[in-house]
């Protein structure tokens, strides 16, 4: 069952990717003042395609997965890759499948505000360690990344949201539904 759900989620993300649209990266430079940084100390990043028409007050947020690093060496290796540094993330992300902007490819969410949050903390947006070991210079601040991204999206219109869906894909994908009154 888990394998089926994983395949289904990956298909939802990739279907239509060949004719999807490229969305520019948003790097939250000011988030570093709050300590919201990737493993390597670079600022967090996300991709946003704004909604339109009846989807203006609806949001779908996909949190990228990437597994946890479980050793310092593993985290150091990640810190110089796409899952540990925003400097290694692509300047644009292809939005296909559940993030596509046409009703033919994405009948449920095509006109919603669609967000893809880059994964770069090594702990699924959960870490919040203040101290940084001077030897390895790794930052474990995923919870701060999540908070900084949500605060930025709040300012960009999420404070008026009627519906928010978050898609989290790690080893077992889950979709969370939130309806605001």
PDB file of C-alpha atoms in Angstrom:
ATOM      1  CA  UNK A   1       0.000   0.000   0.000  1.00  0.00           C
ATOM      2  CA  UNK A   2       2.801   2.414   0.906  1.00  0.00           C
ATOM      3  CA  UNK A   3       4.567   1.664  -2.387  1.00  0.00           C
ATOM      4  CA  UNK A   4       1.330   2.323  -4.270  1.00  0.00           C
ATOM      5  CA  UNK A   5       0.871   5.689  -2.528  1.00  0.00           C
ATOM      6  CA  UNK A   6       4.469   6.677  -3.231  1.00  0.00           C
ATOM      7  CA  UNK A   7       4.119   5.793  -6.920  1.00  0.00           C
ATOM      8  CA  UNK A   8       0.793   7.638  -7.080  1.00  0.00           C
ATOM      9  CA  UNK A   9       2.325  10.771  -5.546  1.00  0.00           C
ATOM     10  CA  UNK A  10       5.354  10.691  -7.815  1.00  0.00           C
ATOM     11  CA  UNK A  11       3.057  10.310 -10.815  1.00  0.00           C
ATOM     12  CA  UNK A  12       0.967  13.260  -9.611  1.00  0.00           C
ATOM     13  CA  UNK A  13       4.091  15.361  -9.435  1.00  0.00           C
ATOM     14  CA  UNK A  14       5.575  14.257 -12.750  1.00  0.00           C
ATOM     15  CA  UNK A  15       2.511  13.889 -14.996  1.00  0.00           C
ATOM     16  CA  UNK A  16       2.443  16.892 -17.243  1.00  0.00           C
ATOM     17  CA  UNK A  17       5.948  17.940 -16.227  1.00  0.00           C
ATOM     18  CA  UNK A  18       7.037  18.001 -19.859  1.00  0.00           C
ATOM     19  CA  UNK A  19       4.527  20.758 -20.560  1.00  0.00           C
ATOM     20  CA  UNK A  20       4.556  22.302 -17.085  1.00  0.00           C
ATOM     21  CA  UNK A  21       5.739  25.776 -16.411  1.00  0.00           C
ATOM     22  CA  UNK A  22       8.969  26.979 -14.852  1.00  0.00           C
ATOM     23  CA  UNK A  23       8.562  28.932 -11.623  1.00  0.00           C
ATOM     24  CA  UNK A  24      11.333  31.207 -10.333  1.00  0.00           C
ATOM     25  CA  UNK A  25      12.923  30.603  -6.962  1.00  0.00           C
ATOM     26  CA  UNK A  26      12.261  32.927  -4.014  1.00  0.00           C
ATOM     27  CA  UNK A  27      15.223  33.076  -1.658  1.00  0.00           C
ATOM     28  CA  UNK A  28      14.423  34.379   1.824  1.00  0.00           C
ATOM     29  CA  UNK A  29      17.618  36.320   2.507  1.00  0.00           C
ATOM     30  CA  UNK A  30      16.021  38.099   5.496  1.00  0.00           C
ATOM     31  CA  UNK A  31      15.182  34.750   7.164  1.00  0.00           C
ATOM     32  CA  UNK A  32      18.819  34.296   8.144  1.00  0.00           C
ATOM     33  CA  UNK A  33      18.359  37.042  10.767  1.00  0.00           C
ATOM     34  CA  UNK A  34      15.895  34.666  12.509  1.00  0.00           C
ATOM     35  CA  UNK A  35      18.379  31.812  12.193  1.00  0.00           C
ATOM     36  CA  UNK A  36      16.325  30.123   9.478  1.00  0.00           C
ATOM     37  CA  UNK A  37      19.078  28.567   7.383  1.00  0.00           C
ATOM     38  CA  UNK A  38      19.860  25.404   5.446  1.00  0.00           C
ATOM     39  CA  UNK A  39      22.457  22.877   6.612  1.00  0.00           C
ATOM     40  CA  UNK A  40      25.240  25.000   5.074  1.00  0.00           C
ATOM     41  CA  UNK A  41      23.946  28.308   6.485  1.00  0.00           C
ATOM     42  CA  UNK A  42      22.387  29.525   3.222  1.00  0.00           C
ATOM     43  CA  UNK A  43      18.886  31.083   3.361  1.00  0.00           C
ATOM     44  CA  UNK A  44      15.763  28.965   2.762  1.00  0.00           C
ATOM     45  CA  UNK A  45      13.972  29.035  -0.587  1.00  0.00           C
ATOM     46  CA  UNK A  46      10.651  28.212  -2.202  1.00  0.00           C
ATOM     47  CA  UNK A  47       8.820  28.504  -5.523  1.00  0.00           C
ATOM     48  CA  UNK A  48       5.415  30.223  -5.766  1.00  0.00           C
ATOM     49  CA  UNK A  49       2.969  30.461  -8.648  1.00  0.00           C
ATOM     50  CA  UNK A  50       0.176  32.817  -7.623  1.00  0.00           C
ATOM     51  CA  UNK A  51      -3.426  31.739  -7.923  1.00  0.00           C
ATOM     52  CA  UNK A  52      -6.076  33.377 -10.053  1.00  0.00           C
ATOM     53  CA  UNK A  53      -9.843  33.731 -10.398  1.00  0.00           C
ATOM     54  CA  UNK A  54     -11.728  31.500  -7.922  1.00  0.00           C
ATOM     55  CA  UNK A  55      -8.437  30.058  -6.632  1.00  0.00           C
ATOM     56  CA  UNK A  56      -7.050  33.317  -5.193  1.00  0.00           C
ATOM     57  CA  UNK A  57      -7.934  32.416  -1.592  1.00  0.00           C
ATOM     58  CA  UNK A  58      -6.814  28.791  -1.846  1.00  0.00           C
ATOM     59  CA  UNK A  59      -3.308  27.424  -1.335  1.00  0.00           C
ATOM     60  CA  UNK A  60      -1.546  24.132  -1.997  1.00  0.00           C
ATOM     61  CA  UNK A  61       1.881  23.803  -0.421  1.00  0.00           C
ATOM     62  CA  UNK A  62       4.237  20.978  -1.291  1.00  0.00           C
ATOM     63  CA  UNK A  63       7.089  20.388   1.122  1.00  0.00           C
ATOM     64  CA  UNK A  64       9.927  18.664  -0.691  1.00  0.00           C
ATOM     65  CA  UNK A  65      11.260  15.533   0.936  1.00  0.00           C
ATOM     66  CA  UNK A  66      14.716  14.089   0.875  1.00  0.00           C
ATOM     67  CA  UNK A  67      15.176  11.893   3.897  1.00  0.00           C
ATOM     68  CA  UNK A  68      17.115  12.647   7.036  1.00  0.00           C
ATOM     69  CA  UNK A  69      20.838  12.709   7.394  1.00  0.00           C
ATOM     70  CA  UNK A  70      21.745  10.584  10.407  1.00  0.00           C
ATOM     71  CA  UNK A  71      25.459  11.278  10.828  1.00  0.00           C
ATOM     72  CA  UNK A  72      27.613  14.392  10.754  1.00  0.00           C
ATOM     73  CA  UNK A  73      29.441  13.090   7.680  1.00  0.00           C
ATOM     74  CA  UNK A  74      26.145  12.479   5.897  1.00  0.00           C
ATOM     75  CA  UNK A  75      24.920  15.970   6.824  1.00  0.00           C
ATOM     76  CA  UNK A  76      28.224  17.503   5.662  1.00  0.00           C
ATOM     77  CA  UNK A  77      27.863  15.738   2.318  1.00  0.00           C
ATOM     78  CA  UNK A  78      24.293  17.001   1.982  1.00  0.00           C
ATOM     79  CA  UNK A  79      25.310  20.555   2.856  1.00  0.00           C
ATOM     80  CA  UNK A  80      26.969  20.909  -0.533  1.00  0.00           C
ATOM     81  CA  UNK A  81      24.001  19.505  -2.467  1.00  0.00           C
ATOM     82  CA  UNK A  82      20.456  20.450  -3.465  1.00  0.00           C
ATOM     83  CA  UNK A  83      19.109  18.923  -0.204  1.00  0.00           C
ATOM     84  CA  UNK A  84      21.417  20.941   2.037  1.00  0.00           C
ATOM     85  CA  UNK A  85      21.922  24.326   0.409  1.00  0.00           C
ATOM     86  CA  UNK A  86      19.710  26.835  -1.370  1.00  0.00           C
ATOM     87  CA  UNK A  87      22.765  27.838  -3.406  1.00  0.00           C
ATOM     88  CA  UNK A  88      22.537  24.427  -5.106  1.00  0.00           C
ATOM     89  CA  UNK A  89      18.787  24.631  -5.826  1.00  0.00           C
ATOM     90  CA  UNK A  90      17.666  25.348  -9.359  1.00  0.00           C
ATOM     91  CA  UNK A  91      16.722  28.940 -10.221  1.00  0.00           C
ATOM     92  CA  UNK A  92      13.459  27.559 -11.592  1.00  0.00           C
ATOM     93  CA  UNK A  93      11.289  24.579 -10.717  1.00  0.00           C
ATOM     94  CA  UNK A  94       9.042  22.779 -13.183  1.00  0.00           C
ATOM     95  CA  UNK A  95       5.448  22.780 -11.917  1.00  0.00           C
ATOM     96  CA  UNK A  96       3.664  19.764 -13.340  1.00  0.00           C
ATOM     97  CA  UNK A  97       1.049  17.338 -12.082  1.00  0.00           C
ATOM     98  CA  UNK A  98      -0.639  18.577  -8.907  1.00  0.00           C
ATOM     99  CA  UNK A  99       1.174  21.929  -9.259  1.00  0.00           C
ATOM    100  CA  UNK A 100       0.267  22.487 -12.935  1.00  0.00           C
ATOM    101  CA  UNK A 101      -1.733  25.593 -13.872  1.00  0.00           C
ATOM    102  CA  UNK A 102      -4.260  24.150 -16.327  1.00  0.00           C
ATOM    103  CA  UNK A 103      -7.526  22.338 -15.566  1.00  0.00           C
ATOM    104  CA  UNK A 104      -6.613  19.611 -18.070  1.00  0.00           C
ATOM    105  CA  UNK A 105      -3.506  18.647 -16.077  1.00  0.00           C
ATOM    106  CA  UNK A 106      -4.682  19.651 -12.594  1.00  0.00           C
ATOM    107  CA  UNK A 107      -8.487  19.940 -12.387  1.00  0.00           C
ATOM    108  CA  UNK A 108      -8.622  20.457  -8.620  1.00  0.00           C
ATOM    109  CA  UNK A 109      -5.871  22.978  -7.880  1.00  0.00           C
ATOM    110  CA  UNK A 110      -4.844  24.593 -11.202  1.00  0.00           C
ATOM    111  CA  UNK A 111      -5.857  28.128 -10.204  1.00  0.00           C
ATOM    112  CA  UNK A 112      -4.813  27.963  -6.548  1.00  0.00           C
ATOM    113  CA  UNK A 113      -1.686  29.571  -5.145  1.00  0.00           C
ATOM    114  CA  UNK A 114       0.785  26.718  -5.652  1.00  0.00           C
ATOM    115  CA  UNK A 115       3.971  26.526  -3.585  1.00  0.00           C
ATOM    116  CA  UNK A 116       6.925  24.159  -3.538  1.00  0.00           C
ATOM    117  CA  UNK A 117       9.208  24.545  -0.510  1.00  0.00           C
ATOM    118  CA  UNK A 118      12.825  23.531  -1.054  1.00  0.00           C
ATOM    119  CA  UNK A 119      14.162  20.916   1.360  1.00  0.00           C
ATOM    120  CA  UNK A 120      17.599  21.747   2.729  1.00  0.00           C
ATOM    121  CA  UNK A 121      17.679  21.052   6.474  1.00  0.00           C
ATOM    122  CA  UNK A 122      18.298  17.306   6.749  1.00  0.00           C
ATOM    123  CA  UNK A 123      15.489  16.725   9.267  1.00  0.00           C
ATOM    124  CA  UNK A 124      12.158  17.215   7.480  1.00  0.00           C
ATOM    125  CA  UNK A 125      11.637  20.788   8.709  1.00  0.00           C
ATOM    126  CA  UNK A 126      11.865  19.751  12.375  1.00  0.00           C
ATOM    127  CA  UNK A 127      15.308  20.782  13.670  1.00  0.00           C
ATOM    128  CA  UNK A 128      15.846  23.828  15.870  1.00  0.00           C
ATOM    129  CA  UNK A 129      19.347  23.678  17.328  1.00  0.00           C
ATOM    130  CA  UNK A 130      20.710  27.100  18.246  1.00  0.00           C
ATOM    131  CA  UNK A 131      24.361  26.107  18.678  1.00  0.00           C
ATOM    132  CA  UNK A 132      26.570  25.470  15.678  1.00  0.00           C
ATOM    133  CA  UNK A 133      29.539  23.179  16.163  1.00  0.00           C
ATOM    134  CA  UNK A 134      32.581  25.198  14.996  1.00  0.00           C
ATOM    135  CA  UNK A 135      34.208  22.013  13.644  1.00  0.00           C
ATOM    136  CA  UNK A 136      31.478  20.930  11.248  1.00  0.00           C
ATOM    137  CA  UNK A 137      29.656  24.265  10.738  1.00  0.00           C
ATOM    138  CA  UNK A 138      26.290  22.563  10.205  1.00  0.00           C
ATOM    139  CA  UNK A 139      22.974  24.218  11.004  1.00  0.00           C
ATOM    140  CA  UNK A 140      19.947  22.171  12.095  1.00  0.00           C
ATOM    141  CA  UNK A 141      17.149  24.717  11.729  1.00  0.00           C
ATOM    142  CA  UNK A 142      14.338  23.132   9.698  1.00  0.00           C
ATOM    143  CA  UNK A 143      11.566  24.318  12.040  1.00  0.00           C
ATOM    144  CA  UNK A 144      12.798  27.886  11.587  1.00  0.00           C
ATOM    145  CA  UNK A 145      12.834  27.401   7.808  1.00  0.00           C
ATOM    146  CA  UNK A 146       9.220  26.224   7.874  1.00  0.00           C
ATOM    147  CA  UNK A 147       8.192  29.174  10.057  1.00  0.00           C
ATOM    148  CA  UNK A 148      10.020  31.736   7.886  1.00  0.00           C
ATOM    149  CA  UNK A 149       8.471  30.384   4.679  1.00  0.00           C
ATOM    150  CA  UNK A 150       4.961  30.345   6.180  1.00  0.00           C
ATOM    151  CA  UNK A 151       5.397  33.920   7.468  1.00  0.00           C
ATOM    152  CA  UNK A 152       6.483  35.070   4.004  1.00  0.00           C
ATOM    153  CA  UNK A 153       3.541  33.302   2.350  1.00  0.00           C
ATOM    154  CA  UNK A 154       1.228  34.807   4.979  1.00  0.00           C
ATOM    155  CA  UNK A 155       2.317  38.282   3.885  1.00  0.00           C
ATOM    156  CA  UNK A 156       1.859  37.309   0.229  1.00  0.00           C
ATOM    157  CA  UNK A 157      -1.810  36.491   0.774  1.00  0.00           C
ATOM    158  CA  UNK A 158      -2.124  33.299   2.782  1.00  0.00           C
ATOM    159  CA  UNK A 159      -3.638  35.322   5.639  1.00  0.00           C
ATOM    160  CA  UNK A 160      -6.797  35.470   3.460  1.00  0.00           C
ATOM    161  CA  UNK A 161      -6.842  31.731   2.765  1.00  0.00           C
ATOM    162  CA  UNK A 162     -10.088  29.797   2.817  1.00  0.00           C
ATOM    163  CA  UNK A 163      -8.440  26.457   2.015  1.00  0.00           C
ATOM    164  CA  UNK A 164      -4.895  25.225   2.473  1.00  0.00           C
ATOM    165  CA  UNK A 165      -3.660  21.814   1.379  1.00  0.00           C
ATOM    166  CA  UNK A 166      -0.184  20.656   2.214  1.00  0.00           C
ATOM    167  CA  UNK A 167       1.409  17.806   0.369  1.00  0.00           C
ATOM    168  CA  UNK A 168       4.335  16.267   2.139  1.00  0.00           C
ATOM    169  CA  UNK A 169       6.237  13.578   0.350  1.00  0.00           C
ATOM    170  CA  UNK A 170       8.909  11.683   2.171  1.00  0.00           C
ATOM    171  CA  UNK A 171       8.892   7.925   2.319  1.00  0.00           C
ATOM    172  CA  UNK A 172       5.116   7.857   2.711  1.00  0.00           C
ATOM    173  CA  UNK A 173       3.279  10.783   1.113  1.00  0.00           C
ATOM    174  CA  UNK A 174       0.448  12.462   2.945  1.00  0.00           C
ATOM    175  CA  UNK A 175      -1.932  15.244   2.055  1.00  0.00           C
ATOM    176  CA  UNK A 176      -3.217  17.441   4.877  1.00  0.00           C
ATOM    177  CA  UNK A 177      -6.387  19.506   4.484  1.00  0.00           C
ATOM    178  CA  UNK A 178      -7.098  22.735   6.294  1.00  0.00           C
ATOM    179  CA  UNK A 179     -10.166  24.891   5.830  1.00  0.00           C
ATOM    180  CA  UNK A 180     -10.218  28.391   7.266  1.00  0.00           C
ATOM    181  CA  UNK A 181     -13.442  30.175   8.206  1.00  0.00           C
TER     182      UNK A 181
END
